[in-house]
Tab-separated table of C-alpha atoms in Angstrom:
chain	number	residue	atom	x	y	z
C	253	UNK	CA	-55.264	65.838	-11.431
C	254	UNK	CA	-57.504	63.124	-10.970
C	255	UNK	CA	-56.769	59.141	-12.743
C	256	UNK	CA	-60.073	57.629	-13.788
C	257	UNK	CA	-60.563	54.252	-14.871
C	258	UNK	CA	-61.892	53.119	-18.462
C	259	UNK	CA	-63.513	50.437	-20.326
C	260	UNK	CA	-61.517	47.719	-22.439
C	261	UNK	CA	-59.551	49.223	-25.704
C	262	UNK	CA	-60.450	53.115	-24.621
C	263	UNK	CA	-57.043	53.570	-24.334
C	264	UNK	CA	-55.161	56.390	-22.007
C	265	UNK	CA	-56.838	59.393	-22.799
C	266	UNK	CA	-55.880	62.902	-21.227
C	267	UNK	CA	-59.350	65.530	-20.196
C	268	UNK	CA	-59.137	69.570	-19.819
C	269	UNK	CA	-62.151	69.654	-17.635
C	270	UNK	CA	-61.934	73.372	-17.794
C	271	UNK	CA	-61.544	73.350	-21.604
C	272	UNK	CA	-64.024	70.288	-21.992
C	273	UNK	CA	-61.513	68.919	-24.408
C	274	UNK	CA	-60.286	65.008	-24.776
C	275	UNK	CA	-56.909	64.148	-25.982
C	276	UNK	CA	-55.892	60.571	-26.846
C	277	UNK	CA	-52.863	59.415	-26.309
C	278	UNK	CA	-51.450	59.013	-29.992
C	279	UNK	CA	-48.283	60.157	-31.591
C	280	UNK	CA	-50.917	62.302	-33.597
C	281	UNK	CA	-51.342	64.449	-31.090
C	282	UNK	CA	-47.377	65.052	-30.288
C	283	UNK	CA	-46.943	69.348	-30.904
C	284	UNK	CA	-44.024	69.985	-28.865
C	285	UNK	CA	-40.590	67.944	-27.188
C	286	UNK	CA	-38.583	70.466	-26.842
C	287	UNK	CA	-37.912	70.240	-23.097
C	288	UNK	CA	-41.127	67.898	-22.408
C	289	UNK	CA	-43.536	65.809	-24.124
C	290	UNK	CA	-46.727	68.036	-25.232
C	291	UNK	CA	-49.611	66.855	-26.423
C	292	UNK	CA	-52.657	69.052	-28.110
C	293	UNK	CA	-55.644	69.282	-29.768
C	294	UNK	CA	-58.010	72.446	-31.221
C	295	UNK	CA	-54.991	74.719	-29.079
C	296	UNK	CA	-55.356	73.175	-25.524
C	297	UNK	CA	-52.514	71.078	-24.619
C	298	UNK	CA	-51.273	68.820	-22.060
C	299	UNK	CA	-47.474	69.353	-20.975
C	300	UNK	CA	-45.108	66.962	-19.413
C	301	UNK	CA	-46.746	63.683	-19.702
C	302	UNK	CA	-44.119	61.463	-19.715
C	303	UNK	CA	-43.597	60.481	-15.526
C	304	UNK	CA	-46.816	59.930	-15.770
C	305	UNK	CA	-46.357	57.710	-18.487
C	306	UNK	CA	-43.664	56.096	-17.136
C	307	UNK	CA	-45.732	54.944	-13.897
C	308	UNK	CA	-49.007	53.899	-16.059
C	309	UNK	CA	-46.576	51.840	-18.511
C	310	UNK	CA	-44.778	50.534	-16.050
C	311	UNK	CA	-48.067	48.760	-14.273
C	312	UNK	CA	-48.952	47.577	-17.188
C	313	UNK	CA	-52.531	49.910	-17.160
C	314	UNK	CA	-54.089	50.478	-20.883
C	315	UNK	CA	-57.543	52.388	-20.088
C	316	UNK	CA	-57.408	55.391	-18.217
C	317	UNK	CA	-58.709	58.801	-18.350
C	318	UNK	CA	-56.196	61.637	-16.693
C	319	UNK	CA	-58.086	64.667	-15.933
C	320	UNK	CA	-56.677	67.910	-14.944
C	321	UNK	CA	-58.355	71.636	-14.357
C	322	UNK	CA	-55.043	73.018	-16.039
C	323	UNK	CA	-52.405	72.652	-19.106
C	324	UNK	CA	-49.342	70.353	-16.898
C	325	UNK	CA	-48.863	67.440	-15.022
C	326	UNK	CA	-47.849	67.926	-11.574
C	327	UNK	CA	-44.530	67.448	-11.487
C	328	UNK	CA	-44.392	66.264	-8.035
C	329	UNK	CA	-40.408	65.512	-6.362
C	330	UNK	CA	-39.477	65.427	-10.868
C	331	UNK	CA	-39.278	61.425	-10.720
C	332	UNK	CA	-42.337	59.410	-10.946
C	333	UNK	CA	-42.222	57.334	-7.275
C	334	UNK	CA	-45.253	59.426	-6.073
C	335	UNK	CA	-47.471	58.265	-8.870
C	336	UNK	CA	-45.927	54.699	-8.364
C	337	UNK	CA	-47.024	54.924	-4.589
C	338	UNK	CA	-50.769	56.452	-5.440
C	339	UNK	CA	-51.246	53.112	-7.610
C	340	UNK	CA	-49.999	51.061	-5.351
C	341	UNK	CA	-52.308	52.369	-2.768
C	342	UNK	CA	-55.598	52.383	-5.579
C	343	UNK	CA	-54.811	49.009	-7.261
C	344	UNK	CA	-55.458	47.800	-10.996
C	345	UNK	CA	-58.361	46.707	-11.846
C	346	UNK	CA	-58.276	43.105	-14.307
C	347	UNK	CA	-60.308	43.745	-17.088
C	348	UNK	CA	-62.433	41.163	-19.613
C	349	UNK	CA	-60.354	41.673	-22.526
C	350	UNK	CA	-56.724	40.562	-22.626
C	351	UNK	CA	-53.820	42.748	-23.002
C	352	UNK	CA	-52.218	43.644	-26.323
C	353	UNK	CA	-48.729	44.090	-27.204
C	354	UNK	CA	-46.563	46.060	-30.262
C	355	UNK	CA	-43.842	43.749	-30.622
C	356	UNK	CA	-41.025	44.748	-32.970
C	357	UNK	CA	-39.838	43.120	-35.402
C	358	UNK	CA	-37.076	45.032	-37.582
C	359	UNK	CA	-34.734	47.442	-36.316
C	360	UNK	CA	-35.860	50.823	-36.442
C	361	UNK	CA	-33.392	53.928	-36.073
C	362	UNK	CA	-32.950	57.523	-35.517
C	363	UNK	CA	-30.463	59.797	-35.738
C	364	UNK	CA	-29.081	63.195	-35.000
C	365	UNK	CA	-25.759	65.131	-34.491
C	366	UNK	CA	-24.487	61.724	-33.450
C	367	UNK	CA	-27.258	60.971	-30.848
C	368	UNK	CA	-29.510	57.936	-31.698
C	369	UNK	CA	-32.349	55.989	-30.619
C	370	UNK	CA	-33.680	53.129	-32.003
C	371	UNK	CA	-35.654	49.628	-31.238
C	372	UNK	CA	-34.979	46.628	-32.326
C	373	UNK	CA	-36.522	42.933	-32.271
C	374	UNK	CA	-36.260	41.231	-28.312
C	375	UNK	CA	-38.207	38.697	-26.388
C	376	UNK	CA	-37.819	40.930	-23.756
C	377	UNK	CA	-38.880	44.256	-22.532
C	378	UNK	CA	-35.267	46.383	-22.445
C	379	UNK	CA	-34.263	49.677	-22.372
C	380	UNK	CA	-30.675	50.398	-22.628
C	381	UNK	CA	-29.271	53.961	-22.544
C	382	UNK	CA	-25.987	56.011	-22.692
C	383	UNK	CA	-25.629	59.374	-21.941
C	384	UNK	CA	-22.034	61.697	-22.172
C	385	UNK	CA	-21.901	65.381	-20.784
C	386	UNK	CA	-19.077	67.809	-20.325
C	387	UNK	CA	-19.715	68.221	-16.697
C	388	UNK	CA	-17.769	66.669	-13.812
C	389	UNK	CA	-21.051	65.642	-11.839
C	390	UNK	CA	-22.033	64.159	-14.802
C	391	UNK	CA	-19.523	62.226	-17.630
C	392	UNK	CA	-20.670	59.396	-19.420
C	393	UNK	CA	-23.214	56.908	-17.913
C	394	UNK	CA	-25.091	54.024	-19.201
C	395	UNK	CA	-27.868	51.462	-17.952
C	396	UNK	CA	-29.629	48.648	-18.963
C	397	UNK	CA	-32.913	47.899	-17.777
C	398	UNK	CA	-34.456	44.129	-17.941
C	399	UNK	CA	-38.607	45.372	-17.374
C	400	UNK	CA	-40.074	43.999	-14.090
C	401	UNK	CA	-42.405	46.187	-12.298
C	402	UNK	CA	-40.198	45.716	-8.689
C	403	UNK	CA	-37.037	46.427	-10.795
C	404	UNK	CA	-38.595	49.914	-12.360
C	405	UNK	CA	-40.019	50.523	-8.809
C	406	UNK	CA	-36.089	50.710	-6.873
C	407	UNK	CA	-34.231	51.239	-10.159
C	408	UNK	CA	-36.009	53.838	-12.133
C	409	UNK	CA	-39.051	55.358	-10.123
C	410	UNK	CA	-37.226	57.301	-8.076
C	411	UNK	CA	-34.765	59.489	-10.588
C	412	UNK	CA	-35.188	62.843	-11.087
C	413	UNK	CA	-35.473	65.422	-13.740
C	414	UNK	CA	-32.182	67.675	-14.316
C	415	UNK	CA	-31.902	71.099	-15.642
C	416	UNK	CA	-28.719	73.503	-15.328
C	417	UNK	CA	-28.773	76.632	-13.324
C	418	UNK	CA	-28.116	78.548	-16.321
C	419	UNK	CA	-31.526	76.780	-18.140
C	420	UNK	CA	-33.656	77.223	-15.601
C	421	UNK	CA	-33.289	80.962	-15.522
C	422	UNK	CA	-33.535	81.427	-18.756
C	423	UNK	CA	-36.800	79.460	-18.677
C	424	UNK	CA	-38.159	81.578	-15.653
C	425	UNK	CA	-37.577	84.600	-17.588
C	426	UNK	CA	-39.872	83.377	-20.674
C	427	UNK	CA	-42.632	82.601	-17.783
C	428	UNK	CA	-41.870	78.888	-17.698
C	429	UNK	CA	-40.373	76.804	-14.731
C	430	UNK	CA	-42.141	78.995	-12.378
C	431	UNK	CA	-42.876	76.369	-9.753
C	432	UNK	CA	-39.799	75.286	-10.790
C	433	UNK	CA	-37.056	74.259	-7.618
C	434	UNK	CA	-34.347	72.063	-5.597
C	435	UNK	CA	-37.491	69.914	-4.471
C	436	UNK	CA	-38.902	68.781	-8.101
C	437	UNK	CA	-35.163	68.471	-9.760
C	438	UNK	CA	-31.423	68.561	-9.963
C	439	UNK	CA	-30.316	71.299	-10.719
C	440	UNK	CA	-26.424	72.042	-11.806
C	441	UNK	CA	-24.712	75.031	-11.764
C	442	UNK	CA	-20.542	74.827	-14.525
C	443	UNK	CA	-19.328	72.626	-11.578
C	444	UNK	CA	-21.344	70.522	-9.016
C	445	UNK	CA	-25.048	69.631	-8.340
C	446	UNK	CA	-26.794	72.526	-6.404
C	447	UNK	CA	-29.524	69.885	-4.139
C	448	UNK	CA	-27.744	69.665	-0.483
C	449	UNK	CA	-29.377	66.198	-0.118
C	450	UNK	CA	-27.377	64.982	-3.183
C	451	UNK	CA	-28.258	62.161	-6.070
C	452	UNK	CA	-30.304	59.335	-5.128
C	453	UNK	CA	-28.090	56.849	-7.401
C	454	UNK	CA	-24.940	57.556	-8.160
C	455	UNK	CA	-26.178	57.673	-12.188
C	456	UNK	CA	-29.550	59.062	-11.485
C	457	UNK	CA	-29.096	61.358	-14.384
C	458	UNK	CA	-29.204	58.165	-16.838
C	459	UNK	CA	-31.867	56.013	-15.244
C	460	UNK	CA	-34.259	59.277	-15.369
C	461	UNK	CA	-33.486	59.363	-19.279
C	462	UNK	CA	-34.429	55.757	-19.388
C	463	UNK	CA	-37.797	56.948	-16.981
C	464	UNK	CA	-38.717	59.405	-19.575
C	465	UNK	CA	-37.891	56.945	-22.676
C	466	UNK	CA	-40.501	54.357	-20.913
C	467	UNK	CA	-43.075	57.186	-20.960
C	468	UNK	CA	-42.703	58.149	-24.474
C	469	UNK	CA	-43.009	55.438	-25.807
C	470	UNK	CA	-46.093	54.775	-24.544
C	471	UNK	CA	-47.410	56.903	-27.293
C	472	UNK	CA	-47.334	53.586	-29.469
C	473	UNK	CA	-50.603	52.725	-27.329
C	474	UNK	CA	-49.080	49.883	-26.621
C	475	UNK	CA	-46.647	48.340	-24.275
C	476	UNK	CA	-43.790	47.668	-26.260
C	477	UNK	CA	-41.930	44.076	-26.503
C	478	UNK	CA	-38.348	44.789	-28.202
C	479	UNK	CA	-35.322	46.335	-26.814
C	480	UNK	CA	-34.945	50.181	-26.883
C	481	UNK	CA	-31.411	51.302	-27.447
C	482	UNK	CA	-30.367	54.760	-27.243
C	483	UNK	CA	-27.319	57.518	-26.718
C	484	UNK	CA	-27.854	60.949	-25.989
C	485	UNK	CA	-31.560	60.307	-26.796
C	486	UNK	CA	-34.400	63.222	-26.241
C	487	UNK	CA	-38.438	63.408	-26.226
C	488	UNK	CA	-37.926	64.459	-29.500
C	489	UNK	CA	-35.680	61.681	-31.108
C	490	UNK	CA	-38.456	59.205	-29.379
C	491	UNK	CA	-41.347	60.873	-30.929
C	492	UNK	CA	-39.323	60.305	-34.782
C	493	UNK	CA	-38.957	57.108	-33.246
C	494	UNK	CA	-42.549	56.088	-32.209
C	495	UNK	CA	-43.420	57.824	-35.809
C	496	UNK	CA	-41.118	55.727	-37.479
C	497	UNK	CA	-42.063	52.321	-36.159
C	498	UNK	CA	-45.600	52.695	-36.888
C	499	UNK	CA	-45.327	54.464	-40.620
C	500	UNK	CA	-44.336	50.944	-42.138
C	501	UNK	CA	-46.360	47.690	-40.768
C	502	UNK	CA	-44.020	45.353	-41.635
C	503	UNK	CA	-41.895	47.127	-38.971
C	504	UNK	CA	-43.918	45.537	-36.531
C	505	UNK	CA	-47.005	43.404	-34.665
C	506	UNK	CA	-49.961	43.770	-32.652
C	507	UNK	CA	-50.045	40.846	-30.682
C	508	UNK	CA	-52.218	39.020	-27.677
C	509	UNK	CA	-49.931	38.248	-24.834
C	510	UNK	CA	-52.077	35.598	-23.487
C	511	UNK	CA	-51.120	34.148	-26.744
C	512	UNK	CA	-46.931	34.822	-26.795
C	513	UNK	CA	-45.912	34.340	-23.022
C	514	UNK	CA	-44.518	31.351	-23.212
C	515	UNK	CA	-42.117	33.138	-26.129
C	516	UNK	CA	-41.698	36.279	-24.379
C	517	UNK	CA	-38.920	35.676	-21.389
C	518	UNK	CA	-40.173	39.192	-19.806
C	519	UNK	CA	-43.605	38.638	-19.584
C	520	UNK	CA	-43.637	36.080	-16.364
C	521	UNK	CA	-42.264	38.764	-14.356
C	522	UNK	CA	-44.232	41.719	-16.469
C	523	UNK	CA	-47.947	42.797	-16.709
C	524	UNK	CA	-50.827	41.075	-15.804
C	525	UNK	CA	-53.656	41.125	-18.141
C	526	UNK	CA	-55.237	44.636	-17.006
């Protein structure tokens, strides 16, 4: 994978160099969420996008063009510090145009089986998520996460992707997962975590639900000004979510943040104009 940069209002756009195919990043594009965010176009797709996501969104970058030789994202360690660390060491580039937002402005909800997500109208940038599963290294957890790029950095960066034992073999046995191991997730067997280094944070399994949440919805094309509120949310609940927002205009506004930052608490602490 190679991360190259773009113009003003290009946009994040993903490149098969080996299928000579460009896919923009657009809810448009969205053909599977199943276990991952997929993204496709004339049947050549892009799998697990969202730590990558994540780490853009997080930084605040809107152009870029991601270009890989093959159909998935490295997956790296399963959290999205490395790609945090590689922009570090590259920088962002300011560019001539400033930076637009989607701010929301009406609640917007999903629902299913009694998991929701939903967004609703904030001056800041929040994501706030509960999760509740019948295992003992598990339970219920929740977090709420106030955006600053330092926070996301030591609070979010660094949580893993989870999968039980039981998942992961089925998976291998369909041909997926197959690079798939204690060093790029959790993994859970009925009773206890099977990594002998342990959890990072004691409720790593919610703060990487909040990690992938970040990435989707950066599908809006935007970065997102509201507060994003969900239990037992999925990629595919966010994708009906992303969908939903932007199928009715009044739900919502394109704005210049040069404009707003004195109204937007967040943005002091947020994204520079890049």
């Amino acid at each position: 994978m190679r991360l190259e940069p773009l113009e003003d209002n290009m946009g994040i756009v993903f490149y098969r160099n080996d299928e000579a195919i460009s896919i923009p990043l657009s809810p448009e594009y969205v053909i599977d969420t199943q276990m991952a965010t997929v993204i496709g176009k004339n049947d050549v797709v892009v799998s697990t996008i969202e730590h990558l996501l994540s780490a853009i969104y997080a930084y605040g970058i809107d152009n870029l063009r991601v270009v890989l030789d093959n159909d998935e994202i490295p997956i790296l360690d399963g959290s999205s510090s490395g790609f945090c660390m590689l922009l570090d060491e590259v920088g962002i580039k300011e560019q001539t145009k400033s930076k637009k937002a989607i701010r929301v402005k009406k609640e917007v909800e999903v629902k299913s089986d009694g998991k929701f997500a939903k967004l609703l109208p904030s001056n800041h940038i929040i994501y706030d998520f509960s999760i509740d599963f019948e295992h003992p290294a598990i339970g219920e957890q929740s977090f709420r996460f106030d955006y600053s790029i330092e926070e996301y950095k030591e609070n979010i960066s660094r949580a893993r992707t989870f999968g039980f034992l039981h998942e992961v073999q089925y998976l291998r046995s369909i041909g997926l997962a197959q690079g798939g191991s204690l060093d790029n997730a959790i993994v859970l067997d009925d009773q206890k975590i099977l990594n002998p280094d342990g959890l990072r944070y004691h409720d790593e399994f919610v703060r990487h639900k909040i990690l992938d949440a970040i990435g989707d919805m950066s599908l809006l094309g935007y970065t997102m000004i509201g507060e994003y509120n969900a239990h037992a949310g999925s990629h595919h609940l966010n994708h009906l979510l992303t969908k939903k927002l932007l199928e009715d205009p009044s739900n919502y506004e394109v704005v210049d943040l040069e404009e707003i930052k004195d109204e937007v608490e967040s943005l002091e602490k947020a994204y520079a104009t890049v």
